[in-house]
Amino acid sequence: MSQYSKPFSATLLMLLAGYTMLLFVDIDLRQLALALQNFKHICNDNPVLSYAIFSAAFCGILLSGIPAATILMLLAGLLYSFWEAALLITACRTGVAISAFSLSKNIFAHQKIKYSRKPKFLRKMEAHPNISLLLMRLAPVPDSMINYSMSAVPVRTTNYALISLVGMIPATLMLVVMGEKLGSLSNFISYIA
């Protein structure tokens, strides 16, 4: 078993668990609309509390691998101003990326055995880890998959944090703008209700 099999297997299991959880979720759009209205009131009355609630939910979803991060980024654009949403999402994504990468790196640190035969793409990733990370961040690859699987590649944590930050900004800004373009909350709620 290579040094790469455990991080990649753990990543795939987390993604599978996240997608399996969606099978058991029954979403009622009217209840969702009511919950969004209530949260919008919290956003207006106590923005710091709304930031804390949103950040905790978003970070939990990113760490667990549940495939709902895109929806929450759209909702951030809908609930907050552009800059509030962009900064909140960027801070959460970067913090979770560093945390998950460091956690995974520490868990699999004892498996630093060199093997003579590796798949070609892994050899390329080892040869150019920074470029590989940037390309993965720019591609539509789930954050949890990148965060946990990149621990198998020799990249420094500071480089990982900076490259992840730069690579996440375009998708974050795009999703926040799309959330803003959904229109006002009342128009969105009247549309889905």
Coordinates of N, CA, C and O in Angstrom, one line a residue, residues 5-104:
S5 N -2.4 6.0 -0.7 CA -3.7 5.3 -0.7 C -4.5 5.7 0.5 O -5.7 5.9 0.4
K6 N -3.9 5.9 1.7 CA -4.7 6.2 2.9 C -5.3 7.6 2.8 O -6.5 7.8 3.0
P7 N -4.6 8.7 2.4 CA -5.2 10.0 2.3 C -6.3 10.0 1.2 O -7.4 10.6 1.5
F8 N -6.1 9.4 0.1 CA -7.1 9.4 -1.0 C -8.3 8.6 -0.6 O -9.4 8.9 -0.9
S9 N -8.0 7.4 0.1 CA -9.2 6.6 0.5 C -10.0 7.3 1.6 O -11.2 7.3 1.5
A10 N -9.4 8.0 2.5 CA -10.1 8.7 3.5 C -10.9 9.9 2.9 O -12.1 10.1 3.2
T11 N -10.3 10.5 1.9 CA -11.1 11.6 1.2 C -12.3 11.0 0.5 O -13.4 11.6 0.5
L12 N -12.1 9.9 -0.3 CA -13.2 9.3 -1.0 C -14.3 8.9 0.0 O -15.5 9.0 -0.3
L13 N -13.9 8.3 1.1 CA -14.9 7.9 2.1 C -15.7 9.1 2.7 O -16.9 9.0 2.9
M14 N -15.0 10.2 2.9 CA -15.7 11.4 3.4 C -16.7 11.9 2.4 O -17.8 12.3 2.7
L15 N -16.3 12.0 1.1 CA -17.2 12.4 0.1 C -18.4 11.5 -0.1 O -19.5 12.0 -0.2
L16 N -18.2 10.2 0.0 CA -19.2 9.2 -0.1 C -20.2 9.4 1.1 O -21.4 9.4 0.9
A17 N -19.7 9.6 2.3 CA -20.5 9.8 3.4 C -21.4 11.1 3.3 O -22.6 11.1 3.6
G18 N -20.8 12.1 2.8 CA -21.5 13.4 2.6 C -22.6 13.3 1.6 O -23.7 13.7 1.8
Y19 N -22.3 12.6 0.5 CA -23.4 12.4 -0.5 C -24.5 11.4 0.0 O -25.6 11.6 -0.4
T20 N -24.1 10.5 0.8 CA -25.1 9.5 1.3 C -26.0 10.2 2.3 O -27.2 9.9 2.3
M21 N -25.5 11.2 3.0 CA -26.4 12.0 3.9 C -27.5 12.7 3.2 O -28.6 12.9 3.7
L22 N -27.2 13.1 2.0 CA -28.2 13.8 1.2 C -29.4 12.9 0.9 O -30.5 13.5 0.7
L23 N -29.3 11.6 0.8 CA -30.4 10.7 0.5 C -31.4 10.8 1.7 O -32.6 10.5 1.4
F24 N -31.0 11.1 2.9 CA -31.9 11.0 4.0 C -32.4 12.4 4.4 O -33.1 12.5 5.4
V25 N -32.1 13.4 3.6 CA -32.6 14.8 3.9 C -33.8 15.1 3.1 O -33.8 14.9 1.9
D26 N -34.9 15.5 3.8 CA -36.1 15.8 3.1 C -36.3 17.3 3.2 O -36.5 17.8 4.3
I27 N -36.2 18.1 2.1 CA -36.2 19.5 2.2 C -37.6 20.0 1.8 O -38.0 19.7 0.7
D28 N -38.2 20.8 2.6 CA -39.5 21.5 2.3 C -39.1 22.9 2.0 O -38.6 23.6 2.9
L29 N -39.4 23.4 0.8 CA -39.0 24.7 0.4 C -39.7 25.8 1.2 O -39.2 26.8 1.4
R30 N -40.9 25.5 1.7 CA -41.6 26.6 2.5 C -41.0 26.7 3.8 O -40.8 27.9 4.3
Q31 N -40.5 25.6 4.4 CA -39.8 25.7 5.7 C -38.5 26.4 5.5 O -38.0 27.1 6.3
L32 N -37.8 26.1 4.4 CA -36.5 26.7 4.1 C -36.7 28.2 3.9 O -35.9 29.0 4.4
A33 N -37.8 28.6 3.2 CA -38.0 30.0 3.0 C -38.3 30.7 4.3 O -37.8 31.9 4.6
L34 N -39.0 30.1 5.2 CA -39.3 30.7 6.6 C -38.0 30.8 7.4 O -37.7 31.8 8.0
A35 N -37.1 29.7 7.3 CA -35.9 29.8 8.0 C -35.0 30.9 7.5 O -34.3 31.6 8.2
L36 N -35.0 31.1 6.1 CA -34.2 32.2 5.5 C -34.7 33.5 6.0 O -33.9 34.4 6.3
Q37 N -36.0 33.7 6.1 CA -36.5 35.0 6.6 C -36.1 35.2 8.0 O -35.7 36.3 8.4
N38 N -36.2 34.2 8.9 CA -35.8 34.4 10.3 C -34.3 34.7 10.4 O -33.9 35.5 11.2
F39 N -33.5 34.0 9.6 CA -32.0 34.3 9.6 C -31.7 35.7 9.1 O -30.8 36.4 9.6
K40 N -32.5 36.2 8.1 CA -32.3 37.5 7.6 C -32.6 38.6 8.7 O -31.9 39.6 8.8
H41 N -33.6 38.3 9.5 CA -33.9 39.2 10.7 C -32.7 39.2 11.7 O -32.3 40.2 12.2
I42 N -32.1 38.0 11.9 CA -30.9 37.9 12.8 C -29.8 38.8 12.1 O -29.1 39.5 12.8
C43 N -29.6 38.6 10.8 CA -28.6 39.4 10.1 C -28.7 40.9 10.3 O -27.8 41.6 10.5
N44 N -30.0 41.4 10.3 CA -30.2 42.8 10.4 C -30.1 43.2 11.8 O -29.6 44.3 12.1
D45 N -30.6 42.4 12.8 CA -30.6 42.8 14.2 C -29.3 42.7 14.9 O -28.8 43.5 15.7
N46 N -28.6 41.6 14.6 CA -27.3 41.3 15.3 C -26.3 40.6 14.2 O -26.2 39.4 14.2
P47 N -25.7 41.5 13.5 CA -24.8 40.9 12.4 C -23.7 40.0 12.9 O -23.3 39.0 12.3
V48 N -23.1 40.4 14.1 CA -22.0 39.6 14.6 C -22.5 38.1 14.9 O -21.8 37.2 14.6
L49 N -23.7 38.0 15.5 CA -24.2 36.7 15.8 C -24.5 35.9 14.5 O -24.2 34.7 14.4
S50 N -25.0 36.6 13.5 CA -25.3 36.0 12.2 C -24.0 35.5 11.6 O -23.9 34.4 11.0
Y51 N -22.9 36.3 11.7 CA -21.6 35.9 11.1 C -21.1 34.6 11.9 O -20.6 33.7 11.2
A52 N -21.3 34.6 13.2 CA -20.8 33.4 14.0 C -21.6 32.2 13.6 O -21.1 31.1 13.4
I53 N -22.9 32.3 13.5 CA -23.8 31.1 13.1 C -23.5 30.6 11.7 O -23.3 29.4 11.5
F54 N -23.4 31.6 10.8 CA -23.1 31.2 9.4 C -21.7 30.6 9.3 O -21.5 29.5 8.6
S55 N -20.7 31.2 9.9 CA -19.3 30.6 9.9 C -19.3 29.2 10.5 O -18.6 28.3 9.9
A56 N -19.9 29.0 11.6 CA -19.9 27.7 12.2 C -20.5 26.6 11.3 O -20.0 25.5 11.1
A57 N -21.7 27.0 10.7 CA -22.4 26.0 9.8 C -21.5 25.8 8.6 O -21.3 24.6 8.2
F58 N -21.0 26.8 8.0 CA -20.2 26.7 6.8 C -18.9 25.9 7.0 O -18.6 25.0 6.3
C59 N -18.2 26.2 8.1 CA -17.0 25.5 8.4 C -17.3 24.0 8.7 O -16.5 23.1 8.3
G60 N -18.4 23.7 9.4 CA -18.7 22.3 9.7 C -19.0 21.6 8.5 O -18.6 20.4 8.3
I61 N -19.7 22.2 7.5 CA -20.0 21.5 6.2 C -18.7 21.3 5.4 O -18.5 20.2 4.9
L62 N -17.8 22.3 5.4 CA -16.6 22.1 4.7 C -15.7 21.0 5.3 O -15.1 20.2 4.6
L63 N -15.6 21.0 6.6 CA -14.8 20.0 7.3 C -15.4 18.5 7.1 O -14.6 17.6 7.0
S64 N -16.7 18.4 7.1 CA -17.3 17.1 7.0 C -17.4 16.5 5.6 O -17.5 15.4 5.5
G65 N -17.3 17.4 4.6 CA -17.4 16.9 3.3 C -18.8 16.8 2.7 O -19.0 16.3 1.7
I66 N -19.7 17.4 3.5 CA -21.1 17.4 3.0 C -21.2 18.3 1.8 O -20.7 19.5 1.8
P67 N -21.7 17.9 0.7 CA -21.7 18.7 -0.5 C -22.8 19.8 -0.6 O -23.7 19.8 -1.4
A68 N -22.7 20.8 0.3 CA -23.6 21.9 0.4 C -22.9 23.2 0.5 O -23.5 24.2 0.7
A69 N -21.6 23.2 0.3 CA -20.8 24.5 0.4 C -21.2 25.5 -0.7 O -21.3 26.7 -0.4
T70 N -21.5 25.0 -1.9 CA -21.8 25.9 -2.9 C -23.2 26.6 -2.6 O -23.3 27.8 -2.9
I71 N -24.1 25.9 -2.1 CA -25.4 26.4 -1.7 C -25.2 27.5 -0.7 O -25.8 28.6 -0.7
L72 N -24.4 27.2 0.3 CA -24.2 28.2 1.4 C -23.4 29.5 0.9 O -23.7 30.6 1.3
M73 N -22.6 29.3 -0.1 CA -21.9 30.5 -0.7 C -22.9 31.3 -1.5 O -22.9 32.6 -1.4
L74 N -23.8 30.7 -2.2 CA -24.9 31.4 -2.8 C -25.8 32.2 -1.8 O -26.2 33.3 -2.0
L75 N -26.1 31.5 -0.7 CA -26.9 32.1 0.3 C -26.2 33.3 1.0 O -26.9 34.2 1.4
A76 N -24.9 33.2 1.1 CA -24.2 34.3 1.7 C -24.3 35.5 0.8 O -24.5 36.6 1.3
G77 N -24.2 35.3 -0.5 CA -24.4 36.5 -1.4 C -25.8 37.0 -1.3 O -26.1 38.2 -1.6
L78 N -26.8 36.2 -1.0 CA -28.2 36.6 -0.9 C -28.4 37.3 0.5 O -29.2 38.3 0.5
L79 N -27.8 36.9 1.5 CA -28.1 37.4 2.9 C -27.2 38.6 3.2 O -27.7 39.5 4.0
Y80 N -26.0 38.7 2.8 CA -25.1 39.7 3.2 C -24.8 40.6 2.0 O -25.1 40.3 0.8
S81 N -24.1 41.7 2.3 CA -23.6 42.6 1.2 C -22.4 41.8 0.5 O -21.9 40.8 1.0
F82 N -22.0 42.3 -0.7 CA -21.0 41.6 -1.4 C -19.7 41.4 -0.6 O -19.2 40.3 -0.5
W83 N -19.2 42.5 0.0 CA -17.9 42.4 0.7 C -18.0 41.6 2.0 O -17.1 40.9 2.3
E84 N -19.2 41.7 2.7 CA -19.4 40.9 3.9 C -19.3 39.4 3.5 O -18.6 38.7 4.1
A85 N -20.1 39.1 2.5 CA -20.1 37.7 2.1 C -18.8 37.2 1.6 O -18.3 36.1 1.9
A86 N -18.1 38.0 0.7 CA -16.8 37.6 0.2 C -15.8 37.4 1.3 O -15.1 36.4 1.2
L87 N -15.7 38.3 2.2 CA -14.7 38.2 3.3 C -15.0 37.0 4.2 O -14.2 36.3 4.6
L88 N -16.3 36.8 4.5 CA -16.7 35.8 5.4 C -16.4 34.4 4.8 O -15.8 33.5 5.4
I89 N -16.8 34.2 3.5 CA -16.6 32.9 2.9 C -15.1 32.7 2.7 O -14.6 31.6 2.9
T90 N -14.3 33.7 2.3 CA -12.9 33.5 2.1 C -12.2 33.2 3.4 O -11.3 32.3 3.4
A91 N -12.6 33.8 4.5 CA -12.0 33.5 5.8 C -12.3 32.1 6.2 O -11.4 31.3 6.7
C92 N -13.5 31.7 6.0 CA -13.9 30.3 6.4 C -13.2 29.3 5.6 O -12.7 28.3 6.1
R93 N -13.3 29.5 4.3 CA -12.6 28.5 3.4 C -11.1 28.3 3.7 O -10.6 27.2 3.7
T94 N -10.5 29.5 3.9 CA -9.0 29.4 4.1 C -8.7 28.8 5.5 O -7.8 27.9 5.6
G95 N -9.5 29.1 6.5 CA -9.3 28.5 7.8 C -9.5 27.0 7.8 O -8.7 26.3 8.4
V96 N -10.6 26.6 7.1 CA -10.9 25.2 7.1 C -9.8 24.5 6.2 O -9.4 23.3 6.6
A97 N -9.4 25.1 5.1 CA -8.3 24.5 4.3 C -7.0 24.2 5.1 O -6.5 23.1 5.0
I98 N -6.6 25.2 5.9 CA -5.4 25.0 6.7 C -5.6 24.0 7.8 O -4.8 23.1 8.0
S99 N -6.8 24.0 8.4 CA -7.0 23.1 9.5 C -7.1 21.7 9.0 O -6.5 20.8 9.6
A100 N -7.9 21.4 7.9 CA -8.0 20.1 7.4 C -6.7 19.6 6.8 O -6.3 18.4 7.0
F101 N -5.9 20.4 6.2 CA -4.6 20.0 5.6 C -3.7 19.6 6.7 O -3.0 18.6 6.7
S102 N -3.6 20.5 7.8 CA -2.7 20.2 8.9 C -3.1 18.9 9.6 O -2.3 18.1 10.0
L103 N -4.4 18.8 9.9 CA -4.9 17.6 10.5 C -4.6 16.3 9.7 O -4.0 15.3 10.3
S104 N -4.8 16.3 8.5 CA -4.5 15.2 7.6 C -3.0 14.9 7.5 O -2.6 13.8 7.5

